[in-house]
Short mmCIF file of C-alpha atoms in Angstrom, two decimals:
data_model
loop_
_atom_site.label_atom_id
_atom_site.label_comp_id
_atom_site.label_asym_id
_atom_site.label_seq_id
_atom_site.Cartn_x
_atom_site.Cartn_y
_atom_site.Cartn_z
CA MET A 231 24.27 24.07 27.62
CA ARG A 232 22.47 26.71 25.53
CA SER A 233 25.23 29.02 26.70
CA GLU A 234 27.57 27.25 24.69
CA ASP A 235 25.98 27.13 21.51
CA PRO A 236 27.41 30.66 21.01
CA ARG A 237 31.15 29.02 20.83
CA ILE A 238 30.27 26.05 19.45
CA SER A 239 29.10 28.42 16.98
CA SER A 240 32.27 30.35 16.79
CA LEU A 241 34.25 27.77 16.66
CA ALA A 242 32.35 25.87 13.73
CA ALA A 243 32.28 29.06 12.02
CA SER A 244 36.30 29.22 12.56
CA ALA A 245 36.90 25.79 11.26
CA GLN A 246 34.63 26.80 7.84
CA ARG A 247 36.97 29.75 7.46
CA ILE A 248 40.21 27.91 7.83
CA SER A 249 38.86 24.90 5.55
CA ARG A 250 37.59 27.72 2.85
CA ASN A 251 41.11 29.30 3.66
CA VAL A 252 43.62 26.24 3.08
CA SER A 253 41.22 25.13 -0.07
CA ALA A 254 41.65 28.71 -2.11
CA GLY A 255 45.32 28.41 -0.86
CA GLY A 256 45.70 24.43 -2.41
CA ARG A 257 43.63 25.68 -5.58
CA GLY A 258 45.99 28.43 -5.51
CA SER A 259 49.37 26.40 -5.58
CA THR A 260 47.93 23.80 -8.01
CA ALA A 261 47.04 26.70 -10.41
CA LEU A 262 50.58 27.86 -10.54
CA SER A 263 52.03 25.05 -10.24
CA VAL A 264 50.26 24.39 -13.64
CA GLY A 265 51.24 27.32 -15.21
CA VAL A 266 54.76 27.03 -14.28
CA ILE A 267 54.70 23.20 -15.54
CA SER A 268 52.51 24.71 -18.99
CA THR A 269 55.13 27.19 -19.72
CA TYR A 270 57.88 25.09 -19.49
CA LEU A 271 56.06 22.26 -21.75
CA THR A 272 55.27 24.75 -23.92
CA VAL A 273 59.25 26.26 -24.22
CA ILE A 274 60.87 23.14 -24.46
CA VAL A 275 58.62 21.32 -26.39
CA VAL A 276 55.44 22.67 -28.01
CA LEU A 277 57.54 26.07 -29.84
CA PRO A 278 60.09 23.69 -31.14
CA ILE A 279 57.80 21.13 -32.91
CA ALA A 280 55.38 24.61 -34.12
CA ALA A 281 58.46 25.88 -35.55
CA LEU A 282 59.53 22.73 -37.29
CA LEU A 283 55.90 21.76 -38.64
CA TRP A 284 56.61 25.91 -40.21
CA GLU A 285 60.12 25.09 -41.40
CA SER A 286 58.37 21.98 -43.38
CA LYS A 287 55.64 23.80 -45.00
CA ARG A 288 57.23 27.04 -45.56
CA ASP A 289 58.16 25.82 -49.37
CA GLY A 290 53.89 24.42 -49.85
CA LEU A 291 52.80 21.50 -49.68
CA HIS A 292 54.12 20.15 -53.19
CA ALA A 293 57.59 20.86 -51.85
CA PHE A 294 56.53 19.00 -48.44
CA TRP A 295 55.66 16.30 -50.24
CA GLN A 296 58.39 15.87 -52.64
CA ALA A 297 60.74 15.89 -49.59
CA ILE A 298 58.98 13.32 -47.86
CA SER A 299 58.81 10.91 -50.78
CA ASP A 300 61.96 11.12 -52.19
CA PRO A 301 63.24 7.87 -52.65
CA GLN A 302 65.98 8.41 -50.42
CA ALA A 303 64.03 9.84 -47.80
CA VAL A 304 61.96 6.58 -47.65
CA GLY A 305 64.55 4.04 -48.31
CA ALA A 306 65.98 6.00 -44.68
CA LEU A 307 62.59 6.11 -42.76
CA LYS A 308 62.25 2.21 -43.78
CA LEU A 309 65.63 1.48 -42.32
CA THR A 310 65.13 3.05 -39.37
CA PHE A 311 61.87 2.21 -38.10
CA GLY A 312 62.99 -1.33 -39.37
CA ALA A 313 65.88 -1.12 -37.29
CA ALA A 314 64.74 0.28 -34.24
CA VAL A 315 61.44 -2.34 -34.08
CA ILE A 316 64.12 -5.23 -34.67
CA VAL A 317 66.66 -3.27 -31.94
CA VAL A 318 63.49 -3.43 -29.28
CA LEU A 319 61.90 -7.08 -29.98
CA ILE A 320 65.72 -8.10 -29.08
CA ASN A 321 66.19 -5.58 -25.86
CA GLY A 322 62.68 -6.55 -24.85
CA VAL A 323 63.71 -10.53 -24.34
CA LEU A 324 67.19 -9.57 -23.76
CA GLY A 325 67.03 -6.85 -21.33
CA THR A 326 64.46 -8.83 -19.24
CA ILE A 327 66.63 -11.72 -18.93
CA THR A 328 69.39 -9.17 -17.91
CA ALA A 329 66.87 -7.62 -15.07
CA TRP A 330 66.17 -11.10 -13.68
CA VAL A 331 69.71 -12.26 -13.28
CA LEU A 332 70.76 -9.01 -11.43
CA VAL A 333 67.67 -9.33 -9.47
CA ARG A 334 67.26 -12.91 -8.15
CA ASP A 335 70.80 -14.15 -9.19
CA ASP A 336 73.89 -13.23 -7.09
CA PHE A 337 77.60 -14.50 -8.84
CA ARG A 338 80.86 -12.24 -8.61
CA GLY A 339 81.25 -9.22 -10.33
CA LYS A 340 77.38 -8.80 -10.14
CA SER A 341 77.47 -4.91 -8.63
CA LEU A 342 80.41 -4.71 -11.98
CA VAL A 343 77.65 -5.43 -14.85
CA ASN A 344 75.35 -3.48 -13.08
CA SER A 345 77.08 -0.71 -13.41
CA VAL A 346 78.00 -1.57 -16.91
CA ILE A 347 73.99 -1.56 -17.78
CA ASP A 348 74.40 2.50 -17.23
CA LEU A 349 77.46 2.93 -19.23
CA PRO A 350 75.51 4.05 -22.51
CA PHE A 351 73.55 6.46 -20.85
CA ALA A 352 76.88 8.49 -19.49
CA LEU A 353 79.51 7.78 -22.57
CA PRO A 354 78.48 10.15 -25.17
CA THR A 355 76.85 8.25 -28.03
CA ILE A 356 80.14 9.29 -31.00
CA VAL A 357 82.59 7.90 -28.28
CA ALA A 358 79.95 4.67 -28.49
CA GLY A 359 79.93 4.95 -32.44
CA LEU A 360 84.09 5.16 -32.53
CA THR A 361 84.36 2.16 -30.23
CA LEU A 362 82.28 0.30 -32.25
CA LEU A 363 84.06 0.79 -35.18
CA ALA A 364 87.70 0.21 -33.57
CA LEU A 365 86.26 -3.38 -32.33
CA TYR A 366 84.07 -4.12 -35.50
CA GLY A 367 85.56 -2.12 -38.48
CA GLN A 368 88.45 -3.00 -40.96
CA ASN A 369 91.25 -3.51 -38.49
CA SER A 370 89.00 -5.10 -35.80
CA PRO A 371 90.52 -7.33 -32.97
CA VAL A 372 88.55 -9.54 -32.61
CA GLY A 373 88.61 -10.30 -36.68
CA ILE A 374 85.10 -9.31 -37.20
CA ASP A 375 84.35 -6.60 -39.87
CA VAL A 376 80.77 -5.55 -40.05
CA ALA A 377 81.38 -1.84 -40.23
CA TYR A 378 79.00 -0.11 -42.95
CA THR A 379 76.92 -2.89 -42.78
CA LYS A 380 72.91 -3.26 -41.30
CA VAL A 381 74.43 -5.40 -38.78
CA ALA A 382 76.79 -2.19 -37.68
CA ILE A 383 73.35 -0.23 -37.58
CA GLY A 384 71.98 -3.02 -35.27
CA LEU A 385 75.12 -3.25 -33.37
CA ALA A 386 75.39 0.44 -32.09
CA LEU A 387 71.54 0.99 -31.50
CA LEU A 388 71.55 -1.89 -29.16
CA PHE A 389 74.13 -0.27 -27.31
CA VAL A 390 72.36 2.66 -26.75
CA THR A 391 69.04 1.31 -25.86
CA LEU A 392 70.11 -1.48 -23.66
CA PRO A 393 69.26 0.32 -20.27
CA PHE A 394 65.25 1.13 -20.89
CA VAL A 395 64.29 -1.94 -20.39
CA VAL A 396 66.33 -3.31 -18.05
CA ARG A 397 65.80 -0.54 -15.59
CA SER A 398 62.50 -0.41 -16.10
CA VAL A 399 62.11 -4.20 -15.17
CA GLN A 400 64.04 -4.49 -12.42
CA PRO A 401 62.22 -2.30 -10.08
CA VAL A 402 59.24 -4.67 -10.65
CA LEU A 403 61.15 -7.62 -9.92
CA ILE A 404 62.66 -6.51 -6.83
CA GLU A 405 59.18 -5.38 -5.32
CA ALA A 406 57.27 -8.99 -6.60
CA ASP A 407 55.93 -10.84 -4.43
CA LEU A 408 57.75 -14.54 -4.35
CA GLU A 409 55.35 -16.37 -2.07
CA MET A 410 52.75 -16.00 -5.45
CA GLU A 411 55.55 -17.69 -7.31
CA GLU A 412 56.27 -20.68 -4.58
CA ALA A 413 52.50 -21.05 -4.01
CA ALA A 414 52.67 -22.11 -7.68
CA ALA A 415 55.53 -24.08 -7.47
CA SER A 416 54.35 -25.61 -4.16
CA LEU A 417 51.05 -27.34 -6.43
CA GLY A 418 53.10 -29.03 -9.51
CA ALA A 419 53.34 -25.63 -11.81
CA GLY A 420 56.51 -25.84 -13.59
CA SER A 421 58.94 -23.36 -13.72
CA ALA A 422 57.81 -21.71 -17.41
CA THR A 423 54.58 -21.96 -15.89
CA VAL A 424 54.66 -20.07 -13.17
CA PHE A 425 56.98 -17.43 -15.60
CA ARG A 426 54.34 -17.13 -18.07
CA ARG A 427 51.45 -16.83 -15.85
CA ILE A 428 52.55 -15.17 -12.91
CA VAL A 429 55.72 -13.85 -13.24
CA LEU A 430 55.16 -12.32 -17.16
CA PRO A 431 51.54 -10.78 -16.50
CA ASN A 432 53.28 -8.50 -13.80
CA LEU A 433 56.35 -7.77 -15.77
CA MET A 434 54.46 -7.05 -19.25
CA PRO A 435 53.85 -3.05 -18.48
CA ALA A 436 57.38 -2.50 -17.28
CA ILE A 437 58.55 -4.05 -20.53
CA VAL A 438 56.75 -2.65 -23.06
CA ALA A 439 57.09 0.84 -21.30
CA GLY A 440 61.00 -0.15 -21.66
CA ALA A 441 60.63 -0.73 -24.70
CA ALA A 442 58.56 2.30 -26.02
CA LEU A 443 61.37 4.61 -24.35
CA GLY A 444 64.12 2.19 -26.53
CA PHE A 445 62.15 2.89 -29.52
CA ALA A 446 62.26 6.34 -29.28
CA ARG A 447 65.44 6.40 -28.62
CA ALA A 448 66.76 4.28 -31.46
CA VAL A 449 63.98 6.27 -34.02
CA GLY A 450 65.99 9.45 -33.14
CA GLU A 451 69.59 8.17 -32.38
CA PHE A 452 72.50 10.05 -34.43
CA GLY A 453 76.00 10.32 -33.23
CA SER A 454 76.67 5.85 -32.56
CA ILE A 455 75.46 5.46 -36.06
CA VAL A 456 76.90 8.11 -38.07
CA LEU A 457 80.70 6.90 -38.05
CA ILE A 458 79.91 3.35 -38.35
CA SER A 459 77.33 3.56 -40.77
CA GLY A 460 78.85 4.65 -43.65
CA ASN A 461 75.73 6.77 -44.99
CA ILE A 462 75.38 4.94 -48.02
CA PRO A 463 72.11 5.52 -49.48
CA PHE A 464 69.24 2.77 -49.27
CA HIS A 465 71.73 1.22 -47.79
CA THR A 466 72.96 2.01 -44.50
CA GLN A 467 71.63 5.53 -44.85
CA VAL A 468 68.87 6.13 -41.13
CA ALA A 469 67.00 8.92 -41.21
CA SER A 470 68.75 10.92 -38.73
CA VAL A 471 71.70 11.01 -41.08
CA TYR A 472 70.05 11.59 -44.00
CA ILE A 473 68.24 14.87 -42.31
CA PHE A 474 71.76 15.84 -41.10
CA GLY A 475 72.99 15.87 -44.43
CA GLN A 476 69.83 17.75 -45.99
CA ILE A 477 71.02 20.05 -43.49
CA GLU A 478 74.73 20.65 -44.93
CA SER A 479 73.54 20.84 -47.76
CA ASP A 480 71.74 23.65 -47.17
CA ASN A 481 67.71 21.89 -47.77
CA THR A 482 66.45 22.94 -44.42
CA THR A 483 62.44 22.75 -45.59
CA GLY A 484 63.51 19.11 -46.64
CA ALA A 485 65.45 18.06 -43.79
CA ALA A 486 62.60 19.62 -41.57
CA ALA A 487 59.73 17.85 -43.94
CA VAL A 488 61.43 14.47 -43.23
CA SER A 489 61.80 15.45 -39.44
CA VAL A 490 58.11 15.87 -39.29
CA VAL A 491 57.24 12.52 -40.67
CA LEU A 492 59.81 11.08 -38.87
CA LEU A 493 57.98 12.04 -35.43
CA ALA A 494 54.31 11.47 -36.85
CA LEU A 495 55.19 8.25 -36.88
CA SER A 496 57.43 8.18 -34.39
CA LEU A 497 54.03 9.34 -32.24
CA VAL A 498 51.67 7.00 -34.03
CA VAL A 499 54.33 3.70 -32.93
CA LEU A 500 54.92 5.19 -29.42
CA ILE A 501 50.93 5.71 -29.07
CA GLY A 502 50.75 1.93 -30.45
CA ILE A 503 53.02 0.49 -27.73
CA ARG A 504 51.64 2.19 -24.89
CA ALA A 505 48.21 0.98 -26.12
CA LEU A 506 49.16 -2.85 -26.87
CA GLY A 507 50.68 -2.31 -22.38
CA ALA A 508 47.28 -1.20 -21.31
CA TRP A 509 45.33 -3.55 -23.58
CA TRP A 510 47.90 -6.22 -21.50
CA SER A 511 46.85 -4.94 -18.16
CA ARG A 512 43.30 -4.53 -18.77
CA HIS A 513 43.56 -8.53 -20.12
CA ASP A 514 45.41 -9.96 -17.34
CA ARG A 515 42.86 -8.49 -15.10
#
């Protein structure tokens, strides 16, 4: 046994060296990955935002305040966030229903409907705006003329944000445990009770995530709105179109100032939505 001790010690030492080498290699790989990701995010996100902040304050804080307190800018921001919130609420309900039907029901043309859901991702938004203008404009083939109204803005935003809640909820429904629902139903729970007490708590984080993505898209949408909204100040002028108008007027500092406010408010709302989802998950547990 004693003769084998040096061999055992040698094997143990080799194993320790291999373990240290693997750990060092893992730390090196992690450091490299973090460095690449940090560089990428800095170039793509941090530097553009820093440039936007610098541009917004180039003429001083007084000019910044004048730009963001302009009644036309305030009206555009109010309309943008109001429309985005309404659209998110509608898509939160109808998007969840759509996902439910696509997962739980079988019907003819299901694959086609499933493909249509992704159409807003593939279709250029300016084409979507032109399509909506042709369908709901003055020469509407269906006799509905809502062009250059707030209703038109809502329709455009509903179109471009349709997939987010649907695609967020679908995977959760596919992976849902049907045995829990069947057990609750066998104990006498109605369909509404099963959905409210079992299904909805599991779906809520996905609904909130989809709603957050939809809100972010709605706040920054431009292409589908610029044609059908009419860009009427204090009536149908959203923030993105207002900012574009300021750039065309060679007021890049004012456009940057309003963009910073839009960015800050969007960030606050998104954090609030995420916090709501986290609170719901803790409350459900």
